[in-house]
Tab-separated table of C-alpha atoms and ligand atoms in Angstrom:
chain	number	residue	atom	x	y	z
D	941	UNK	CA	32.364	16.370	-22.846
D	942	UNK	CA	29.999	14.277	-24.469
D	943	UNK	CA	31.567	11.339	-26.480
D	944	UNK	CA	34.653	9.069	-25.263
D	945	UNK	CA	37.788	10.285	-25.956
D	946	UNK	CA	41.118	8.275	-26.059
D	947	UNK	CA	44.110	8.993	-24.616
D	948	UNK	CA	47.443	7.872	-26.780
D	949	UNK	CA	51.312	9.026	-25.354
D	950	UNK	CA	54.578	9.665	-27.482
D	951	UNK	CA	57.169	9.192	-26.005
D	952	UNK	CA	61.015	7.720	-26.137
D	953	UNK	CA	61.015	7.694	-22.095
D	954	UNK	CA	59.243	4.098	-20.917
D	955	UNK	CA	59.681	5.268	-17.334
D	956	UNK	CA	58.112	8.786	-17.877
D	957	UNK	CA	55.356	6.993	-20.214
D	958	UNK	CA	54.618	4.948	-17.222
D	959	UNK	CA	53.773	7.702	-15.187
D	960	UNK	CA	52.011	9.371	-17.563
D	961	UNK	CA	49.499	6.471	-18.665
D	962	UNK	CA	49.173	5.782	-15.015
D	963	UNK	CA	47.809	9.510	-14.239
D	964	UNK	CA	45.555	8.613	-17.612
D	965	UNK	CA	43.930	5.715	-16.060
D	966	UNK	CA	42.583	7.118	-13.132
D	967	UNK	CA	40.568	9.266	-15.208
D	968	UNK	CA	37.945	6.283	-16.385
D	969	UNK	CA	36.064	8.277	-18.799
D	970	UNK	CA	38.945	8.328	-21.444
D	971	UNK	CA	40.537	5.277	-23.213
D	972	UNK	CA	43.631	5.142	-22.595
D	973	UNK	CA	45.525	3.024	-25.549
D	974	UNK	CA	49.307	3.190	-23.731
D	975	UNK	CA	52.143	4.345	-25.256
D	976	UNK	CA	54.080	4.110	-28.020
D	977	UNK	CA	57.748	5.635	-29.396
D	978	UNK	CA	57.165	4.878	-33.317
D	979	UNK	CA	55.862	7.519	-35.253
D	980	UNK	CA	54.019	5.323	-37.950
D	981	UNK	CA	52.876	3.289	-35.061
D	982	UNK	CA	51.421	6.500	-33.385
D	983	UNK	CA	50.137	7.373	-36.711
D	984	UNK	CA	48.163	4.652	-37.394
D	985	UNK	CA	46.459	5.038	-33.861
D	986	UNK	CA	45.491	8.255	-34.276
D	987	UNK	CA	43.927	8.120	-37.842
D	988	UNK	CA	41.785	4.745	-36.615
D	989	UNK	CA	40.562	6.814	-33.605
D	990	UNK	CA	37.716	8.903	-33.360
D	991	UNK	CA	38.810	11.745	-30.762
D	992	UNK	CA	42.193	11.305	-29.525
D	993	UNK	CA	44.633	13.299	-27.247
D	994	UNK	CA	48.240	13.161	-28.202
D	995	UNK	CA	50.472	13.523	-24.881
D	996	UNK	CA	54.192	14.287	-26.817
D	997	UNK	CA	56.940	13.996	-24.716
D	998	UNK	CA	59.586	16.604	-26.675
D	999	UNK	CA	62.759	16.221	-25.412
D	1000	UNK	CA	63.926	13.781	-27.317
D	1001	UNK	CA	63.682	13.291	-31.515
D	1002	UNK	CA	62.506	17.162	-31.164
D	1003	UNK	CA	62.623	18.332	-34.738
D	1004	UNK	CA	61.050	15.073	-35.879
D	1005	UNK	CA	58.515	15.543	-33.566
D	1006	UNK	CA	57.355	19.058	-34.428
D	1007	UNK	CA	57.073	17.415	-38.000
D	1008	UNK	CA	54.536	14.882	-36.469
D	1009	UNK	CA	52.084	17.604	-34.896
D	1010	UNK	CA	52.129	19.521	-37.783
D	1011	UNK	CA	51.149	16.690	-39.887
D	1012	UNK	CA	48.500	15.113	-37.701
D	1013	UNK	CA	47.442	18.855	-37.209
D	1014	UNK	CA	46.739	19.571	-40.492
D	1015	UNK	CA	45.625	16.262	-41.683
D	1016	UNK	CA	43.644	15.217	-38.135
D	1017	UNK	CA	41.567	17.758	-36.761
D	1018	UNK	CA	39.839	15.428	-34.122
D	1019	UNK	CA	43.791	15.038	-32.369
D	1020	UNK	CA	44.838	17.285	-29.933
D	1021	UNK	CA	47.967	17.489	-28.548
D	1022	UNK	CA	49.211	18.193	-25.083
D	1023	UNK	CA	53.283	18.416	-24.858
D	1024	UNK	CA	55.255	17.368	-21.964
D	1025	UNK	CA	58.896	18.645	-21.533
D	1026	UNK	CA	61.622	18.777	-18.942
D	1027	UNK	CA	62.818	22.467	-19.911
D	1028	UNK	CA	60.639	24.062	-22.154
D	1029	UNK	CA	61.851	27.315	-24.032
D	1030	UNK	CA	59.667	29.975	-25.235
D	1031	UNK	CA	60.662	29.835	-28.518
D	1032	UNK	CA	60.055	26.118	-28.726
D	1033	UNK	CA	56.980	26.502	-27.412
D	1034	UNK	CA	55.984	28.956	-30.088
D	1035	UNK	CA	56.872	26.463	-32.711
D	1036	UNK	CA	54.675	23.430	-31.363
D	1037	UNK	CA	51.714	25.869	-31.239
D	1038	UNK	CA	52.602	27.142	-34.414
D	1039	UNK	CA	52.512	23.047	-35.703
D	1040	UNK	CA	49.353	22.749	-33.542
D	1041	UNK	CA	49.611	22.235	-29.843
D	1042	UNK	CA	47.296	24.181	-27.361
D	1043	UNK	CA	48.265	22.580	-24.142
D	1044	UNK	CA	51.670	22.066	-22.276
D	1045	UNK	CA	53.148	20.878	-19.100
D	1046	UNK	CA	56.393	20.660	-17.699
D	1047	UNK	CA	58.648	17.685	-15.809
D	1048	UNK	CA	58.354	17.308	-12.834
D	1049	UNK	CA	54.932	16.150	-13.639
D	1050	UNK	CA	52.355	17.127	-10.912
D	1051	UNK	CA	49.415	15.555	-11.475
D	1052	UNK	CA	46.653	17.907	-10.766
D	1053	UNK	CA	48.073	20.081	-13.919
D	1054	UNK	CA	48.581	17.025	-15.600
D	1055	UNK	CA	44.715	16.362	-15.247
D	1056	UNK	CA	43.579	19.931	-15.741
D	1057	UNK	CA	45.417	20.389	-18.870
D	1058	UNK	CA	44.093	17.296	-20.199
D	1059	UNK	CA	40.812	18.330	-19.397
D	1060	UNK	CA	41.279	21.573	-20.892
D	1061	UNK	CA	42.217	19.847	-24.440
D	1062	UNK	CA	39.001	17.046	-23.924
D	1063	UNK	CA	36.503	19.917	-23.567
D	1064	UNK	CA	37.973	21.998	-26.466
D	1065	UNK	CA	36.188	19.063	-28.480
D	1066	UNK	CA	32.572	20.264	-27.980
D	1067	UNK	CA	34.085	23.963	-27.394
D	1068	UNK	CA	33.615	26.028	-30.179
D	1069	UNK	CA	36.613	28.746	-29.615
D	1070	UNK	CA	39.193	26.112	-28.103
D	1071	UNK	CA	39.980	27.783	-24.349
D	1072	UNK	CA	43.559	27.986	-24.866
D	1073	UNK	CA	43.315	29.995	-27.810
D	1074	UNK	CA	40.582	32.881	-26.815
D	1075	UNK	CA	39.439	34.949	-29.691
D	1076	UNK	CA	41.577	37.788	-30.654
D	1077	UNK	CA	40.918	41.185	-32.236
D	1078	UNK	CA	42.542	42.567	-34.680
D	1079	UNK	CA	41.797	46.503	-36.421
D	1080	UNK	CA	43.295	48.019	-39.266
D	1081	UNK	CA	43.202	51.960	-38.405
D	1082	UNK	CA	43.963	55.142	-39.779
D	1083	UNK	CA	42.229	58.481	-39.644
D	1084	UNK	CA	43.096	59.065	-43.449
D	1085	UNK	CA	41.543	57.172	-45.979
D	1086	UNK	CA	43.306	55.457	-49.067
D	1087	UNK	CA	46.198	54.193	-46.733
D	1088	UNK	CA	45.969	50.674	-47.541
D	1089	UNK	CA	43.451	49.440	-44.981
D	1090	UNK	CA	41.527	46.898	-46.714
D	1091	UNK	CA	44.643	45.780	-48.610
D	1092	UNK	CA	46.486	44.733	-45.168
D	1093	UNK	CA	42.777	43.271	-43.362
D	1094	UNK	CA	42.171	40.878	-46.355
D	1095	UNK	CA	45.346	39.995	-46.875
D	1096	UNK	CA	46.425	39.480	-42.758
D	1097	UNK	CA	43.131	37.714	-42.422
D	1098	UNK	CA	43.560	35.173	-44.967
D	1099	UNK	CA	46.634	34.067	-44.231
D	1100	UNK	CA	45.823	34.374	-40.422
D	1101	UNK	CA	43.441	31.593	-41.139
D	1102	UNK	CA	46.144	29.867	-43.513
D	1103	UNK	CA	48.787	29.652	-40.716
D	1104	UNK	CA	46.469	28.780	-37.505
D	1105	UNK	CA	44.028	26.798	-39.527
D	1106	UNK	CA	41.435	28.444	-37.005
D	1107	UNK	CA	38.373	30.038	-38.136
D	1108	UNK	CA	39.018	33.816	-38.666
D	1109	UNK	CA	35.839	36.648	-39.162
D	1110	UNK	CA	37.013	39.233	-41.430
D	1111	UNK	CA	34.720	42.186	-40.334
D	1112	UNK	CA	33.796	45.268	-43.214
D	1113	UNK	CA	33.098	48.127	-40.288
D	1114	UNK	CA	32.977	50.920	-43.709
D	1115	UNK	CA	29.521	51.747	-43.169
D	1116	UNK	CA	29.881	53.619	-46.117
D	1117	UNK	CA	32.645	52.779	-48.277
D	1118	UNK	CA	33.049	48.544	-47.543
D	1119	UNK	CA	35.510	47.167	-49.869
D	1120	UNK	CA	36.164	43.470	-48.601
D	1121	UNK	CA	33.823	41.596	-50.466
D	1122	UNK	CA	35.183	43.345	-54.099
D	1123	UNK	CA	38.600	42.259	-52.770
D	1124	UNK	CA	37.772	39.253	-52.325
D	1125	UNK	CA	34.974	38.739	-55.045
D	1126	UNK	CA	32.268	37.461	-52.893
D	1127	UNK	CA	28.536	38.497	-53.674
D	1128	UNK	CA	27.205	37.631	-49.541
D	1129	UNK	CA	23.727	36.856	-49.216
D	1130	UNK	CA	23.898	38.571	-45.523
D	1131	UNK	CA	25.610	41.427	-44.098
D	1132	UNK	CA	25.963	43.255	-41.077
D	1133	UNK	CA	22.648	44.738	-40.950
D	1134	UNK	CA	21.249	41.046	-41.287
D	1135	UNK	CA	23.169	40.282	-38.502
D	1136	UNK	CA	22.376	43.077	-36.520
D	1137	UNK	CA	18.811	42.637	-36.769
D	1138	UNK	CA	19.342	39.127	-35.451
D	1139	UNK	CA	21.404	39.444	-32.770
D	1140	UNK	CA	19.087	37.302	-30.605
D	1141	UNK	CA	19.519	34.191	-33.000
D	1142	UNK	CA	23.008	34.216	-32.930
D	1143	UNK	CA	25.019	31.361	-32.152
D	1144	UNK	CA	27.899	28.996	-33.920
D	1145	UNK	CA	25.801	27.715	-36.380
D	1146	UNK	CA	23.973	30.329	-37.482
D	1147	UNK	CA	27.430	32.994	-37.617
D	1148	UNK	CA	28.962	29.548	-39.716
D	1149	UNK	CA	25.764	29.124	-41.687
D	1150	UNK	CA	25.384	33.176	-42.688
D	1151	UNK	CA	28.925	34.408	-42.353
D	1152	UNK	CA	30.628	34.590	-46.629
D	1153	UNK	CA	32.878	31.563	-46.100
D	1154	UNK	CA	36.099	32.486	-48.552
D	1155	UNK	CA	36.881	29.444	-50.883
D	1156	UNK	CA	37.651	26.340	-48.735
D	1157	UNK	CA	39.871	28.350	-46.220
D	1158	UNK	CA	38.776	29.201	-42.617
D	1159	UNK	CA	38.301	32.418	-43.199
D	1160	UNK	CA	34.762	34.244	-43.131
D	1161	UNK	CA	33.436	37.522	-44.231
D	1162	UNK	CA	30.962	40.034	-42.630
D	1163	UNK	CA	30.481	42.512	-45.167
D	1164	UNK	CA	29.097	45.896	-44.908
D	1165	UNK	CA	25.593	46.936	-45.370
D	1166	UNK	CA	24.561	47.435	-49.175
D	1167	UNK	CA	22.808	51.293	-47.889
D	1168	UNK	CA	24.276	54.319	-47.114
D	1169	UNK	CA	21.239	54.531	-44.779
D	1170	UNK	CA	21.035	51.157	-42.993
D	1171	UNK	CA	24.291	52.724	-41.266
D	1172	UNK	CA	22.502	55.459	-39.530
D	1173	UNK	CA	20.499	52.366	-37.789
D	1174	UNK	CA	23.321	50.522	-36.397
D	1175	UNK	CA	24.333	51.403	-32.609
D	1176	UNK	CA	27.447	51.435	-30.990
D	1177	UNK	CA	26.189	49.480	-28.815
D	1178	UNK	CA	24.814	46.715	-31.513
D	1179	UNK	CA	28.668	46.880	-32.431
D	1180	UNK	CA	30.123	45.804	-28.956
D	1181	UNK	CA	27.111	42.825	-29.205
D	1182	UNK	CA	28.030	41.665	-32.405
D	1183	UNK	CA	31.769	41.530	-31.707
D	1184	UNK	CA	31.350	39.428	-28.651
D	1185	UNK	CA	28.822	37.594	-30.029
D	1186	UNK	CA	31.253	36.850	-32.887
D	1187	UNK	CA	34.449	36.324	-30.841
D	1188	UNK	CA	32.386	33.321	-29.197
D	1189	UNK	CA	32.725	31.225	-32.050
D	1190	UNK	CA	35.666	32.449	-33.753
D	1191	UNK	CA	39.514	32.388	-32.798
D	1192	UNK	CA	40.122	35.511	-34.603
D	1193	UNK	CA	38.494	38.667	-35.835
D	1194	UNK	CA	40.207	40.862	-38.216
D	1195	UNK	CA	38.328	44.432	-38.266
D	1196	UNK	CA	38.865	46.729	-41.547
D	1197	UNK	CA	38.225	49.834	-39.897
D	1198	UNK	CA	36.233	53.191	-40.936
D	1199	UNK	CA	38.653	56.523	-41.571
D	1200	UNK	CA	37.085	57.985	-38.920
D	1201	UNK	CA	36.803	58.473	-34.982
D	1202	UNK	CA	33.014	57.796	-34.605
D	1203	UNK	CA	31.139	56.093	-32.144
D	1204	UNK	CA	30.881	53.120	-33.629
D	1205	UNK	CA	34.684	52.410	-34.752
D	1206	UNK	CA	35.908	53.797	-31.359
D	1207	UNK	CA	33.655	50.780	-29.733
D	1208	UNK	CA	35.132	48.173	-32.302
D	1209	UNK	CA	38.716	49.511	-31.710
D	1210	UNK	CA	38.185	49.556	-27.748
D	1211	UNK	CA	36.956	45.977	-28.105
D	1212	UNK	CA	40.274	45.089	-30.087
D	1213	UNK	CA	43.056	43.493	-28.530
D	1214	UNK	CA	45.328	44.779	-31.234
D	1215	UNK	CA	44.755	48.256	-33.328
D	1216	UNK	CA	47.791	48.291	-36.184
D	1217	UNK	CA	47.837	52.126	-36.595
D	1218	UNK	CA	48.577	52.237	-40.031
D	1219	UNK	CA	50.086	55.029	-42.395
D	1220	UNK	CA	52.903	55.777	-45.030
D	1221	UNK	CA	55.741	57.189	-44.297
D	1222	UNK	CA	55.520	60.983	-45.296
D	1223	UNK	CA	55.320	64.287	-42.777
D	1224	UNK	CA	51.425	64.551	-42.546
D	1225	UNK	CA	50.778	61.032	-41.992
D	1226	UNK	CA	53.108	61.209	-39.189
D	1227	UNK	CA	51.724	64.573	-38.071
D	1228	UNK	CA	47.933	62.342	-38.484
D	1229	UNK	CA	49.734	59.374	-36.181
D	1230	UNK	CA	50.767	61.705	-33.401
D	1231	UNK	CA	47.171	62.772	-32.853
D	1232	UNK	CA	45.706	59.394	-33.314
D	1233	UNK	CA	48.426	58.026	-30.584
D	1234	UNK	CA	47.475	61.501	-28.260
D	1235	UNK	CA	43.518	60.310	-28.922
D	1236	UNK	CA	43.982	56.904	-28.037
D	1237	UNK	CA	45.849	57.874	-25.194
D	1238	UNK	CA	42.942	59.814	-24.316
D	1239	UNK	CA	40.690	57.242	-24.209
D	1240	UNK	CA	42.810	54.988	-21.855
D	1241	UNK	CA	43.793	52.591	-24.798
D	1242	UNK	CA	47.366	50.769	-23.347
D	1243	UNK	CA	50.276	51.527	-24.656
D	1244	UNK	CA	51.091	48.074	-26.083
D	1245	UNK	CA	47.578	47.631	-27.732
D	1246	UNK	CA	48.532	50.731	-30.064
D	1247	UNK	CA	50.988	49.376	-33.064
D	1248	UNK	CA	52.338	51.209	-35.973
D	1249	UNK	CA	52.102	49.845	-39.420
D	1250	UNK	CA	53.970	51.210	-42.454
D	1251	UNK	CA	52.239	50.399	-45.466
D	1252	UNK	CA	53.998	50.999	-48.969
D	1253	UNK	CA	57.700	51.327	-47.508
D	1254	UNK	CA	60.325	52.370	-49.510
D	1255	UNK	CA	64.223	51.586	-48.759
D	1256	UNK	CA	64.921	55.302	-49.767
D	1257	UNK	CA	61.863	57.253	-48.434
D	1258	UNK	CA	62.783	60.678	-47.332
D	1259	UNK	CA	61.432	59.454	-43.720
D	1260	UNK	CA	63.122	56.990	-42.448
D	1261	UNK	CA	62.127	54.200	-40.336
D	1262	UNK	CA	64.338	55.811	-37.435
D	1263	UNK	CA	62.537	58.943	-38.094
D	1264	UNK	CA	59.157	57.493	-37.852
D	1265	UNK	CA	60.025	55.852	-34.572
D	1266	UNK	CA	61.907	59.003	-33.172
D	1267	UNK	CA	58.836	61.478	-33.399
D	1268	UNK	CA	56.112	58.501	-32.630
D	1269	UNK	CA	57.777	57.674	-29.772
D	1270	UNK	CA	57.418	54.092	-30.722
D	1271	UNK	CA	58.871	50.886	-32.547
D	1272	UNK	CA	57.576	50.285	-35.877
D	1273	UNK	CA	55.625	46.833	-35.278
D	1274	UNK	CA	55.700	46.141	-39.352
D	1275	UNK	CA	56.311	47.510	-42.815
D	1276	UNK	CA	54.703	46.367	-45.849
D	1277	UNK	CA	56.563	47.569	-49.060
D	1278	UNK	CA	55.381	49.397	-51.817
D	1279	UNK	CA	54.394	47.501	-54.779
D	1280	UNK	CA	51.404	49.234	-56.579
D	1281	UNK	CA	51.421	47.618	-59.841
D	1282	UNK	CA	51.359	44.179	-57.958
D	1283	UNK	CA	48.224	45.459	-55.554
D	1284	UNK	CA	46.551	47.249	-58.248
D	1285	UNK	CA	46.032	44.195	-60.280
D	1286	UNK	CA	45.341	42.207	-57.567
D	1287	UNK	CA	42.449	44.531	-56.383
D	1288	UNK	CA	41.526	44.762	-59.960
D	1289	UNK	CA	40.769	41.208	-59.909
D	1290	UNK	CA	39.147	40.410	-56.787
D	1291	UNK	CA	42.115	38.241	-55.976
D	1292	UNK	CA	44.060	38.663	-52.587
D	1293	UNK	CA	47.793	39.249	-53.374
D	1294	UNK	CA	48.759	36.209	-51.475
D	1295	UNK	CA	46.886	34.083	-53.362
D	1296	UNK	CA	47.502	36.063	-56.979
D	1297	UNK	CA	50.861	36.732	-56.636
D	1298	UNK	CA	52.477	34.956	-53.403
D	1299	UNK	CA	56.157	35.101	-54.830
D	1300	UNK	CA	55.544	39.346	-54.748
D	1301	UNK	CA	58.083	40.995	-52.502
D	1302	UNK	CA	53.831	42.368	-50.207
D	1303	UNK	CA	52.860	38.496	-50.645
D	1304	UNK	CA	56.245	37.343	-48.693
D	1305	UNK	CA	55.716	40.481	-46.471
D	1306	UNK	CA	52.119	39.840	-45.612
D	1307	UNK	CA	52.907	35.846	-44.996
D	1308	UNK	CA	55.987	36.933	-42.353
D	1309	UNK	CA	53.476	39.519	-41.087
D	1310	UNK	CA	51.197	36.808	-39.910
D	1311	UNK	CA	53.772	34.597	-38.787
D	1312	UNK	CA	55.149	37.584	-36.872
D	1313	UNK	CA	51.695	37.969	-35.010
D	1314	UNK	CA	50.740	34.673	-34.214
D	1315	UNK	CA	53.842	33.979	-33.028
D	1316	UNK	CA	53.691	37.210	-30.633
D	1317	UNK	CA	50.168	35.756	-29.385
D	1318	UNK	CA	51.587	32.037	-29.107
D	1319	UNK	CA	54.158	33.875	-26.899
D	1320	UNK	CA	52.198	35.929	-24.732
D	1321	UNK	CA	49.704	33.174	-24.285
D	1322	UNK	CA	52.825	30.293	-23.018
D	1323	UNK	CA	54.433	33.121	-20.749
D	1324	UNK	CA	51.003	33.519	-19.192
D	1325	UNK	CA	50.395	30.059	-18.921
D	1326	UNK	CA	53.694	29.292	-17.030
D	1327	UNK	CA	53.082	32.185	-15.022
D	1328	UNK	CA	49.641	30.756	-13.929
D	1329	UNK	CA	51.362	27.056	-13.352
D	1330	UNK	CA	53.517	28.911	-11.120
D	1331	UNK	CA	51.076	30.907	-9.379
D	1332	UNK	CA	49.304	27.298	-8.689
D	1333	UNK	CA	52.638	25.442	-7.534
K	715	LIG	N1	51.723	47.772	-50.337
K	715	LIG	C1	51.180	48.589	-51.244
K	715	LIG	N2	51.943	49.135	-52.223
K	715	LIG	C2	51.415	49.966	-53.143
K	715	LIG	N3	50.120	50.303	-53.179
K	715	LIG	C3	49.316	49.806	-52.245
K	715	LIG	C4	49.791	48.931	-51.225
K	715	LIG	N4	48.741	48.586	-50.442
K	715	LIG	C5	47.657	49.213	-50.940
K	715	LIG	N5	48.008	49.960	-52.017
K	715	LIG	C6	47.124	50.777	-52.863
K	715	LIG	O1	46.525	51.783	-52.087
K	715	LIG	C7	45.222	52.058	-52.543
K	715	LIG	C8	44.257	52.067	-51.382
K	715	LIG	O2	44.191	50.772	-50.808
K	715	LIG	P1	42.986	50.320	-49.895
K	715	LIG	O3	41.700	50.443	-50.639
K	715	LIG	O4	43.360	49.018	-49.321
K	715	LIG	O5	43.062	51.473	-48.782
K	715	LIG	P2	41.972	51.858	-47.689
K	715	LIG	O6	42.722	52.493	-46.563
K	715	LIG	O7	41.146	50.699	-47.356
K	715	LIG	O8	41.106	52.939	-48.442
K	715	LIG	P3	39.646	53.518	-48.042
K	715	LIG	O9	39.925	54.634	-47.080
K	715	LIG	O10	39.100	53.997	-49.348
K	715	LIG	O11	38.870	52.423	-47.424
K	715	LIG	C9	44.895	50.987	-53.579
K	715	LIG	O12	44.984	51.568	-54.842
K	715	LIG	C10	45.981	49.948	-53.423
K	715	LIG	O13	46.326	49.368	-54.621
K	716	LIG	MG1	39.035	50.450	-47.470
């Protein structure tokens, strides 16, 4: 940490405030301005204040106080916030990450977790990737092409980076066929192969600097190489470099895959944390699934990594849903309905759906989509975290 920090508490508990700012002060290196229990009071703190860490004590005025750390989350970026609670439930937890909080702890307070977590939140500052979130990777597969993969990797990523307000990498892995960037009407001035041949120079502000940023969102956009040819020089091995090179800096990567089981999408799918297996719901694409899911097996991919998306579902498709899940042997982690007019013109226009049309019935679908995931990654990451708290008790 290299600049002061302060240190401000919310809370409607003096006696618990107490304890708090007293654990606060032995650590000399932050300010520590007290406490307070008035929002606007609290506000005005933390918008004079250079760096600040919020300690929110949740139990009581909860709703209001989701409100408030989604507010000074979106509007103050240099605030982080650490939540204390006596009994905190999963799905409460979810929803203060969701608003913006990367650190929590639990009553009784013991004070060496106290410390750590504050730590953890006072380093995130000169962090790039903030250690609570790591970066996660995200591929849109099939084996077929003309599924919808580009459709659901542009749309998921932007409004990934809508809902987290994190910075999202929206990798074109088409070595031959990259669409992103005429989704997305962007002419980049780099691409992969750019970035490939300077692996060695890459760090936070050159992937910032080089990377297409989309509009004034977080999001930002490798895009495939302009030659057929330029593929042929790209390694598997340049791949795995890259995507660890990129998931230093960002929080999350969204690949849009190639329709194809070469070496160099098998590496960027192996590196994912998430593959959404993605098809319509007919006999051969299901037929297609079965021997992606046998593959992937193969290759020692878990289980839970493997999801199954339904692009372009219909209420009345001859397949059902419970079909689909019957002979894949698996839930169905999303469906995105059919509307082709809708992502036609969108396409057409270099517009993402969600931003040309976000009343469409895909729009809504791909916003709950990435509510859906974060959420299942804001869940994972608390029940690991309380595991590990126990595991240190
Ligand atoms: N939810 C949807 N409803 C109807 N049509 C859709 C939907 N999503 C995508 N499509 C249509 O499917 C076609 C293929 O989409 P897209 O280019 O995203 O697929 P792809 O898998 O990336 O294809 P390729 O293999 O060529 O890279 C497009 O014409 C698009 O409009
Ligand atoms: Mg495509």
């Amino acid at each position: 940490m290299t600049e002061s920090v302060s240190t401000l508490v919310l809370s409607d508990d003096a006696q618990a405030a107490g304890i708090i700012g007293m654990f606060l002060k032995e650590l000399d290196k932050f300010d520590c301005r007290g406490y307070v229990s008035d929002l606007s009071q609290a506000y005005e703190i933390i918008a004079s204040a250079k760096r600040i860490l919020l300690v929110v004590d949740i139990d009581d005025r909860t709703e209001q106080k989701i409100d408030f750390v989604t507010k000074i989350s979106a509007e103050i970026p240099d605030c982080k916030v650490l939540i204390v609670s006596e009994n905190p439930s999963v799905e409460l937890m979810v929803k203060l990450m969701r608003a913006g909080a990367r650190e929590f702890v639990s009553y009784p307070l013991i004070k060496t977790e106290f410390l750590n977590s504050i730590q953890k939140l006072a380093d995130s500052f000169d962090a790039p990737v903030k250690e609570s979130s790591r970066c996660r990777i995200i591929s849109v597969f099939s084996n077929k092409g003309g599924i919808g993969k580009t459709s659901i990797a542009t749309n998921l990523a932007l409004e990934i980076a809508k809902t987290t307000k994190e910075n999202v990498a929206l990798v074109d892995l088409n070595f031959q066929l990259g669409d992103v960037t005429t989704f997305l009407d962007l002419k980049p001035s780099f691409n992969i192969s750019y970035m490939i041949e300077n692996l060695g120079k890459i760090n936070e502000d050159f992937l910032l600097s080089t990377l297409e940023k989309y509009k004034d969102t977080s999001l930002y956009v490798l895009a495939d190489p302009p030659f057929f040819k330029m593929a042929d020089d790209v390694s598997p091995k340049q791949i795995d470099r890259l995507i660890t090179l990129l998931s230093k800096t960002f929080a999350f990567i969204v690949i849009d895959s190639a329709s194809a089981f070469d070496d160099k999408t098998i590496t960027a799918l192996g590196k994912s944390d998430l593959v959404l297996l993605t098809a319509v719901a007919n006999l051969p694409a299901m037929r297609n699934c079965q021997r992606c899911l046998e593959l992937f097996s193969k290759l020692g991919f878990a289980n839970d990594k493997i999801q199954i998306l339904i692009n372009r579902y219909m209420e009345n498709d001859e397949v059902t849903s419970d079909d689909v899940e019957q002979v894949l042997g698996k839930k169905i982690y999303w469906k995105i309905p059919n509307n082709y007019f809708t992502m036609m013109s969108a396409i057409n226009k270099g517009i993402p759906v969600v931003e040309l049309n976000p009343s469409s019935n895909v729009a809504k679908s791909y916003r709950d989509f990435s509510l859906f995931l974060t959420d299942n990654i804001f869940r994972a990451d608390f029940e690991n975290k309380l595991k590990n708290n126990r595991k240190d008790d």
